[in-house]
mmCIF file of C-alpha atoms in Angstrom:
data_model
loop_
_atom_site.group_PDB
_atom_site.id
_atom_site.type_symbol
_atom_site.label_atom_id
_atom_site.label_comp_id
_atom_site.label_asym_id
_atom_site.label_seq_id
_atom_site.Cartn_x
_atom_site.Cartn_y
_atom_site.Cartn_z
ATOM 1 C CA UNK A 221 0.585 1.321 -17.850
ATOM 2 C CA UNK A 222 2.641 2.717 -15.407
ATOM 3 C CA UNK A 223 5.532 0.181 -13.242
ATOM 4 C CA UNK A 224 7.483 0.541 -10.325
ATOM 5 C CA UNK A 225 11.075 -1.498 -10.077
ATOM 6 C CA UNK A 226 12.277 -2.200 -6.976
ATOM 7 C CA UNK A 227 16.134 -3.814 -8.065
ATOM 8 C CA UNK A 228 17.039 -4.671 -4.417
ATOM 9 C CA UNK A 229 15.245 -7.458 -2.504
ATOM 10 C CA UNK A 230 17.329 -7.327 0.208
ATOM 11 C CA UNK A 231 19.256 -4.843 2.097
ATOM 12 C CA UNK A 232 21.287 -4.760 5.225
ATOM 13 C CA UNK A 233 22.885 -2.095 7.241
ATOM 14 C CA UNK A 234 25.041 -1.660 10.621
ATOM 15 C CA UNK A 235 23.007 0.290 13.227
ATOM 16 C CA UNK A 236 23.566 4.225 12.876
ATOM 17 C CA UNK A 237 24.649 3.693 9.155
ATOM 18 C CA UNK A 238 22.982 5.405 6.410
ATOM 19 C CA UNK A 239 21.550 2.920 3.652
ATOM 20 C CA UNK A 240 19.832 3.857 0.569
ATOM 21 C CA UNK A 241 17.010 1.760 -0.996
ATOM 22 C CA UNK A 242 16.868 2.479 -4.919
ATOM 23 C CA UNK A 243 13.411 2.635 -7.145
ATOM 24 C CA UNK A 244 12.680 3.410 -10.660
ATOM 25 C CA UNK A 245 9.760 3.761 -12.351
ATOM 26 C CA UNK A 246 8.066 3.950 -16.087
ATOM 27 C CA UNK A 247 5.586 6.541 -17.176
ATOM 28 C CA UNK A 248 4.688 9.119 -19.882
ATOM 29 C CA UNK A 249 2.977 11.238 -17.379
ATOM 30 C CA UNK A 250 4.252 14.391 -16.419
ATOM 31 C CA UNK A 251 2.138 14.906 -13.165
ATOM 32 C CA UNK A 252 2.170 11.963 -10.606
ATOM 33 C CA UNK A 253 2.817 11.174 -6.875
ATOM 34 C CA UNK A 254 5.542 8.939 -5.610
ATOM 35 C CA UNK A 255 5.551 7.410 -2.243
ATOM 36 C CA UNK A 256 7.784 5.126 0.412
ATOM 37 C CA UNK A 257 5.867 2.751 2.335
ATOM 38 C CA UNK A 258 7.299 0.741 5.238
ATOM 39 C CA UNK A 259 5.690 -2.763 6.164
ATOM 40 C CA UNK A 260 7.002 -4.025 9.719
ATOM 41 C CA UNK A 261 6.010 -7.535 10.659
ATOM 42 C CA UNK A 262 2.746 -6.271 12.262
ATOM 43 C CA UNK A 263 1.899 -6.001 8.190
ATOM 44 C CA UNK A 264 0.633 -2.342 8.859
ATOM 45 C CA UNK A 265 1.760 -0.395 5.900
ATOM 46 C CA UNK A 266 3.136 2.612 6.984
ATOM 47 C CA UNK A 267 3.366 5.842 4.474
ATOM 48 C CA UNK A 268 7.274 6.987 4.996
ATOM 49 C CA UNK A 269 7.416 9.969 2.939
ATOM 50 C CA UNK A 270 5.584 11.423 -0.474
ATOM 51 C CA UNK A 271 6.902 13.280 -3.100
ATOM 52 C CA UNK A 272 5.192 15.345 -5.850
ATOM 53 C CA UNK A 273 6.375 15.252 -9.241
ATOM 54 C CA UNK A 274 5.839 19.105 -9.965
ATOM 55 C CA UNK A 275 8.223 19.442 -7.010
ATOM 56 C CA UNK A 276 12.301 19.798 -7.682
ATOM 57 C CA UNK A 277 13.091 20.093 -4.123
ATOM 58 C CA UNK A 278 13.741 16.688 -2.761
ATOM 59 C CA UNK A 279 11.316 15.715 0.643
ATOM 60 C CA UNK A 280 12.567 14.996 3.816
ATOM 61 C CA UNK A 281 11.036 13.363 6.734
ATOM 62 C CA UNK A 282 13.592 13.691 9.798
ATOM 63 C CA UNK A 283 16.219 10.640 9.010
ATOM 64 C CA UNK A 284 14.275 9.560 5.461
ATOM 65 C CA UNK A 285 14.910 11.634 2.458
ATOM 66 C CA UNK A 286 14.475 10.967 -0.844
ATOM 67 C CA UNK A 287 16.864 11.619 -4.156
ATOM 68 C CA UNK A 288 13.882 12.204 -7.039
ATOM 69 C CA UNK A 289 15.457 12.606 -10.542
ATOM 70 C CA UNK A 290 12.510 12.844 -12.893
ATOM 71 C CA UNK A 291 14.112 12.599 -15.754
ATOM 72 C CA UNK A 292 15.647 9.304 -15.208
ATOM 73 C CA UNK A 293 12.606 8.231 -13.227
ATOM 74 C CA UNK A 294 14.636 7.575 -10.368
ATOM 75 C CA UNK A 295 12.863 7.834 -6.301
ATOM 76 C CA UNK A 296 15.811 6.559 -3.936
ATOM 77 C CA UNK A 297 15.176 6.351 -0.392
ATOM 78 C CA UNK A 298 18.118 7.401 2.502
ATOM 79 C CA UNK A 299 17.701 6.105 5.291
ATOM 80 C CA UNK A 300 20.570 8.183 7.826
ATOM 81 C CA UNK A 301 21.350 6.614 11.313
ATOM 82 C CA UNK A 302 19.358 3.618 10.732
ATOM 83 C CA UNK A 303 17.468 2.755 13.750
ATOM 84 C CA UNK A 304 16.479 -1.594 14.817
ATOM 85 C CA UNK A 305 13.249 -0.514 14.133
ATOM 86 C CA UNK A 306 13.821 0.407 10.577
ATOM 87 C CA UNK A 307 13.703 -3.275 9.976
ATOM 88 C CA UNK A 308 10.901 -3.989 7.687
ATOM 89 C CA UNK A 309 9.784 -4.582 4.010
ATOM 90 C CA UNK A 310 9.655 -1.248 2.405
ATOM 91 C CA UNK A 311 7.765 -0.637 -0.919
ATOM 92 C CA UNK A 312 8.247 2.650 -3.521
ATOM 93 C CA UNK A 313 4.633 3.605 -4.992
ATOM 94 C CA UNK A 314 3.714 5.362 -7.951
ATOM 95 C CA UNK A 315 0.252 7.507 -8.469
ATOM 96 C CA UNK A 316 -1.300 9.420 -11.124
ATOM 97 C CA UNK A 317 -2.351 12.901 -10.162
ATOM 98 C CA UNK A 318 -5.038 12.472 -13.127
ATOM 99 C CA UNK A 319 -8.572 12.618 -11.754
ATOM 100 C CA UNK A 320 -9.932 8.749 -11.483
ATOM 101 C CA UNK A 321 -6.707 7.276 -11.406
ATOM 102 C CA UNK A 322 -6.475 7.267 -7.851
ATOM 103 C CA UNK A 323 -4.774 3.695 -7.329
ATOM 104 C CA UNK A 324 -1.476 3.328 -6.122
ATOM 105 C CA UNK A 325 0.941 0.776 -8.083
ATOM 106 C CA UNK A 326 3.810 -0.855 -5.739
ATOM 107 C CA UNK A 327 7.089 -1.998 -6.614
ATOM 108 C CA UNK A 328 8.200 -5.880 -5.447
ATOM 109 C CA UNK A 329 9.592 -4.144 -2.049
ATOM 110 C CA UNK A 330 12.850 -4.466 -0.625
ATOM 111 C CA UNK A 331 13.740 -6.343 2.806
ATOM 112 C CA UNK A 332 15.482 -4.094 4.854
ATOM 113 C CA UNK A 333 17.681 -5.666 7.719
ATOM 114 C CA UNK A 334 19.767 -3.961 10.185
ATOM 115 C CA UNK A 335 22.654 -5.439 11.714
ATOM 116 C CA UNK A 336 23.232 -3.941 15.676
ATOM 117 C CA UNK B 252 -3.943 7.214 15.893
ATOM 118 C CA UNK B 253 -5.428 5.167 13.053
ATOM 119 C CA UNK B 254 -6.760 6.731 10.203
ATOM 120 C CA UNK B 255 -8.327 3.393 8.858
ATOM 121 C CA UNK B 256 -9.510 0.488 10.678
ATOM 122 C CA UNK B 257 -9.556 -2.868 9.316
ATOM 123 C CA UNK B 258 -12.211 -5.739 10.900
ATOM 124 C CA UNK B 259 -11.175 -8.621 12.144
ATOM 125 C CA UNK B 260 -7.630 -9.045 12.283
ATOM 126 C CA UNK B 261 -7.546 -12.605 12.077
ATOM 127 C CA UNK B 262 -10.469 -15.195 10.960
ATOM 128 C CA UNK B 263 -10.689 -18.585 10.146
ATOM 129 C CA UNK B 264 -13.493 -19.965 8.458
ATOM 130 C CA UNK B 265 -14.321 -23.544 6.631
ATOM 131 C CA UNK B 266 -14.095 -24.191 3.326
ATOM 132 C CA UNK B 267 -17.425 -23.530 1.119
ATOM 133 C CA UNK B 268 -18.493 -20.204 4.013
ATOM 134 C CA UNK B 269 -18.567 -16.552 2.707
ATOM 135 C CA UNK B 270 -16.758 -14.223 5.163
ATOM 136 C CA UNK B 271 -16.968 -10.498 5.765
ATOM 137 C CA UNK B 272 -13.820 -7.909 5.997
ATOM 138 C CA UNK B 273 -14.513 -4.504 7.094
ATOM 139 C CA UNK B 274 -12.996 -1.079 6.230
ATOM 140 C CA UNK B 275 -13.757 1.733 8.442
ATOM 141 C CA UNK B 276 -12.362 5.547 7.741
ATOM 142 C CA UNK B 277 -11.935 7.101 11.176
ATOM 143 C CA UNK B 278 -12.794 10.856 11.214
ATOM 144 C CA UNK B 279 -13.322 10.960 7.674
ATOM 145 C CA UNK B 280 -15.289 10.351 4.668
ATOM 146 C CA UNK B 281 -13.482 7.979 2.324
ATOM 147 C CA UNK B 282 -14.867 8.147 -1.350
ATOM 148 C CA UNK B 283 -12.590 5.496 -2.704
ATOM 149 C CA UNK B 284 -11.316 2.712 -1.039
ATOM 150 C CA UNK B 285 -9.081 -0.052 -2.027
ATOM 151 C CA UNK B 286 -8.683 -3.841 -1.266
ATOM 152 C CA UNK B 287 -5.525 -5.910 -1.883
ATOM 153 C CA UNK B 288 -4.734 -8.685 -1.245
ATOM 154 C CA UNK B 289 -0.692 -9.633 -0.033
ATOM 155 C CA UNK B 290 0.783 -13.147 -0.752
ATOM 156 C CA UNK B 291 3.773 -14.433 1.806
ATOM 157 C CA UNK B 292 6.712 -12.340 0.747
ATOM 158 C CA UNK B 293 5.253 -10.744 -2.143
ATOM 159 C CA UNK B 294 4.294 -7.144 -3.034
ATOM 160 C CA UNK B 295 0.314 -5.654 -2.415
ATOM 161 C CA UNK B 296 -1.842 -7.202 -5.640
ATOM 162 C CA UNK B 297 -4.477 -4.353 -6.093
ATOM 163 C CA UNK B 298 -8.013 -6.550 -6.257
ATOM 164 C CA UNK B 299 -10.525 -3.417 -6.291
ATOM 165 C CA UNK B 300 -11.135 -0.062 -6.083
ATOM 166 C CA UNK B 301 -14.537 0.849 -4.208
ATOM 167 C CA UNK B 302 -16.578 3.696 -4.226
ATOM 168 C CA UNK B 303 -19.127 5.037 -2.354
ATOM 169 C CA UNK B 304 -22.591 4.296 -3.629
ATOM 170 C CA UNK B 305 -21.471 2.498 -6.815
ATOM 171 C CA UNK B 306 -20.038 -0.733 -8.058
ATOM 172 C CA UNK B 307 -16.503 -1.585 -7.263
ATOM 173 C CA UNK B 308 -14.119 -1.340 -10.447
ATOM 174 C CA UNK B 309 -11.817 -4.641 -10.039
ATOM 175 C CA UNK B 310 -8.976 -6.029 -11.578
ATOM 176 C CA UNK B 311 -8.348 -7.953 -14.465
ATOM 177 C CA UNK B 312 -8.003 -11.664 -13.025
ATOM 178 C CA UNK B 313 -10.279 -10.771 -9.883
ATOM 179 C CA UNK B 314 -13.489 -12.752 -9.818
ATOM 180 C CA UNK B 315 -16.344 -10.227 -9.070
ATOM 181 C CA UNK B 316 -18.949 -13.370 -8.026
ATOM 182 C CA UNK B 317 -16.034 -14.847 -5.650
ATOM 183 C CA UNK B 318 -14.845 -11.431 -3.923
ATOM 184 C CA UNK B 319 -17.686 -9.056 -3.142
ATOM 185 C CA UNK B 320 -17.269 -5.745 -2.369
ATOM 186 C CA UNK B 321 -19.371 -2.835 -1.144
ATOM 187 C CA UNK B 322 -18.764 0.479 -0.658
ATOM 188 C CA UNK B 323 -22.095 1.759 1.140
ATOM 189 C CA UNK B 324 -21.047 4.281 3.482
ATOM 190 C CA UNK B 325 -18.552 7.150 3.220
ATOM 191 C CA UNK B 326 -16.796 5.344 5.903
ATOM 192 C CA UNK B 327 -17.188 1.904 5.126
ATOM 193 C CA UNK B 328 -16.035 -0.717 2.778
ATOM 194 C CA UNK B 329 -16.678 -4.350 3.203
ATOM 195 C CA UNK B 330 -15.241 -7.518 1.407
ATOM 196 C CA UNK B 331 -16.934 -10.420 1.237
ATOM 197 C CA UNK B 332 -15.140 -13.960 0.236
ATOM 198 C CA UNK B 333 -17.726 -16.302 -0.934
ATOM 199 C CA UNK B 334 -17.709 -19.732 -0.667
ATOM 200 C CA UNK B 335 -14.023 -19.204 0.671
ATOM 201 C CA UNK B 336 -11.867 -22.381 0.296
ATOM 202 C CA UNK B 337 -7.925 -22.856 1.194
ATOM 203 C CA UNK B 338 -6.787 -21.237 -1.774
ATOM 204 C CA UNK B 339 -8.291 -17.373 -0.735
ATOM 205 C CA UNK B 340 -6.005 -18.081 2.430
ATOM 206 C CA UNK B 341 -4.285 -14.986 2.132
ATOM 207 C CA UNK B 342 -3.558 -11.445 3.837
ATOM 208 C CA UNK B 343 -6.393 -8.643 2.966
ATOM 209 C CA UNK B 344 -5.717 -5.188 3.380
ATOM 210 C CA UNK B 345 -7.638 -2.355 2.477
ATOM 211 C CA UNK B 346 -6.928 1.632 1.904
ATOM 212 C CA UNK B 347 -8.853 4.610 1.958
ATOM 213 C CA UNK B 348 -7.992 7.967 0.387
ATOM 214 C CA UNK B 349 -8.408 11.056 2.412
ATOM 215 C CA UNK B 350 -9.997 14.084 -0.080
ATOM 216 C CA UNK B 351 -8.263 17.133 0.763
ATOM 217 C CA UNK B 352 -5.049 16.359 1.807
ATOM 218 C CA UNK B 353 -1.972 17.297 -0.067
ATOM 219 C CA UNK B 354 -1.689 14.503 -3.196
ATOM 220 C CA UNK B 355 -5.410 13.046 -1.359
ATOM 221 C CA UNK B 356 -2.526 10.743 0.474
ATOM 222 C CA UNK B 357 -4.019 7.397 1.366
ATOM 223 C CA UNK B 358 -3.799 5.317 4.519
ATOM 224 C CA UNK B 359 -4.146 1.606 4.919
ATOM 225 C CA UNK B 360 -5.898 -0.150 7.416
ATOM 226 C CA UNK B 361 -3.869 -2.888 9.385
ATOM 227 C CA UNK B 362 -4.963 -5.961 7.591
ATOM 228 C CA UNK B 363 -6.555 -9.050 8.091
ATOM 229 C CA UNK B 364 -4.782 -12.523 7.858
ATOM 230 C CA UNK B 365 -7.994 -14.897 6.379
ATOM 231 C CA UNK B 366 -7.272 -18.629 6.967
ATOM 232 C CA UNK B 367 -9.856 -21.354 5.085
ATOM 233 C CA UNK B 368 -9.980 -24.615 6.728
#
């Protein structure tokens, strides 16, 4: 079965800093999905960015980018000129691209903080 | 705008009552759904995965009897907690996948906090 590590529970950054929020995960499939998911205190789980195994190129969503190293089965998330209302739990997610295995598995999530 | 719509935010019920969550996919059909279920500080516990017109496939530990769910729309998932007591207090939050999209991305909807009196 596939996990997701999350090693940081907490992090905390001065406004406009750049922070990054490190994940690693454990599979033996070559084909999979990997995702950043931001939880304010509302709860609403917000999808940050999404990355596709098959692709080298790194994603980037304006300020969020992601360093993907397959083979170590590494998915850090950098966060540049962090913003008050980057504040918020934020959880790396790992799917299958197989057909029927649809489910997304979380890692623990890591409480982001930032300092004005 | 939301994608998915989760109904009612907040409830409170007594102990021993069965109460109804609702999962809506706005603008699209959802073919799987998925309920978790969040404790305070804690990662999203997968409970089910729902889809349309058959039975849910649930998670080892889940009790199928105690958390119903039904999937009988291509835009609708509902939980049921049955004969709820303090214990199921908990935050529920469901997720639909959207077919078609690159990596059939999936949205959640924005929970609902379930207190048993």
């Amino acid at each position: 079965a596939q996990t997701v590590t999350q090693s940081q529970p907490e992090m905390s950054v001065q406004e406009a800093e750049t922070v990054t929020l490190s994940c690693t995960y454990d599979t033996s499939e070559s084909d999979y999905y990997l995702f950043w998911y931001k939880q304010p205190p509302s709860r609403q789980m917000i999808l940050v960015i999404r990355q596709e195994a098959y692709k080298q190129q790194n994603a980037t969503e304006n300020r969020f980018s992601v360093n993907f190293q397959k083979a170590a089965k590494s998915f850090s998330l950098k966060i540049s000129d962090s913003q008050l209302g980057d504040a918020a739990m934020y959880f790396c997610a790992y799917r299958s691209a197989s057909r029927g295995a649809q489910k997304l598995v979380f890692g623990q999530g890591t409480r982001l903080t930032i300092n004005p | 705008g939301a994608v998915v719509s989760q109904h009612p935010s907040w409830v409170i019920c007594k102990s021993g009552t069965s109460v109804k969550i609702e999962c809506r996919s706005l603008d699209f059909q959802a073919t799987t759904m998925f309920w978790y279920r969040q404790f305070p500080k804690q990662s999203l516990m997968l409970m089910a995965t729902s889809n349309e017109g058959s039975k849910a496939t649930y998670e080892q530990g889940v009790e199928k009897d105690k958390f119903l769910i039904n999937h009988a729309s291509l835009t609708l998932s509902t939980l049921t907690v049955t004969s709820a007591h303090p214990e199921d207090s908990s935050f529920y939050i469901c997720s639909a996948l959207i077919p078609g999209t690159e990596g059939n991305t999936i949205y959640f909807g924005e929970g609902s906090w379930l207190t048993v009196v």
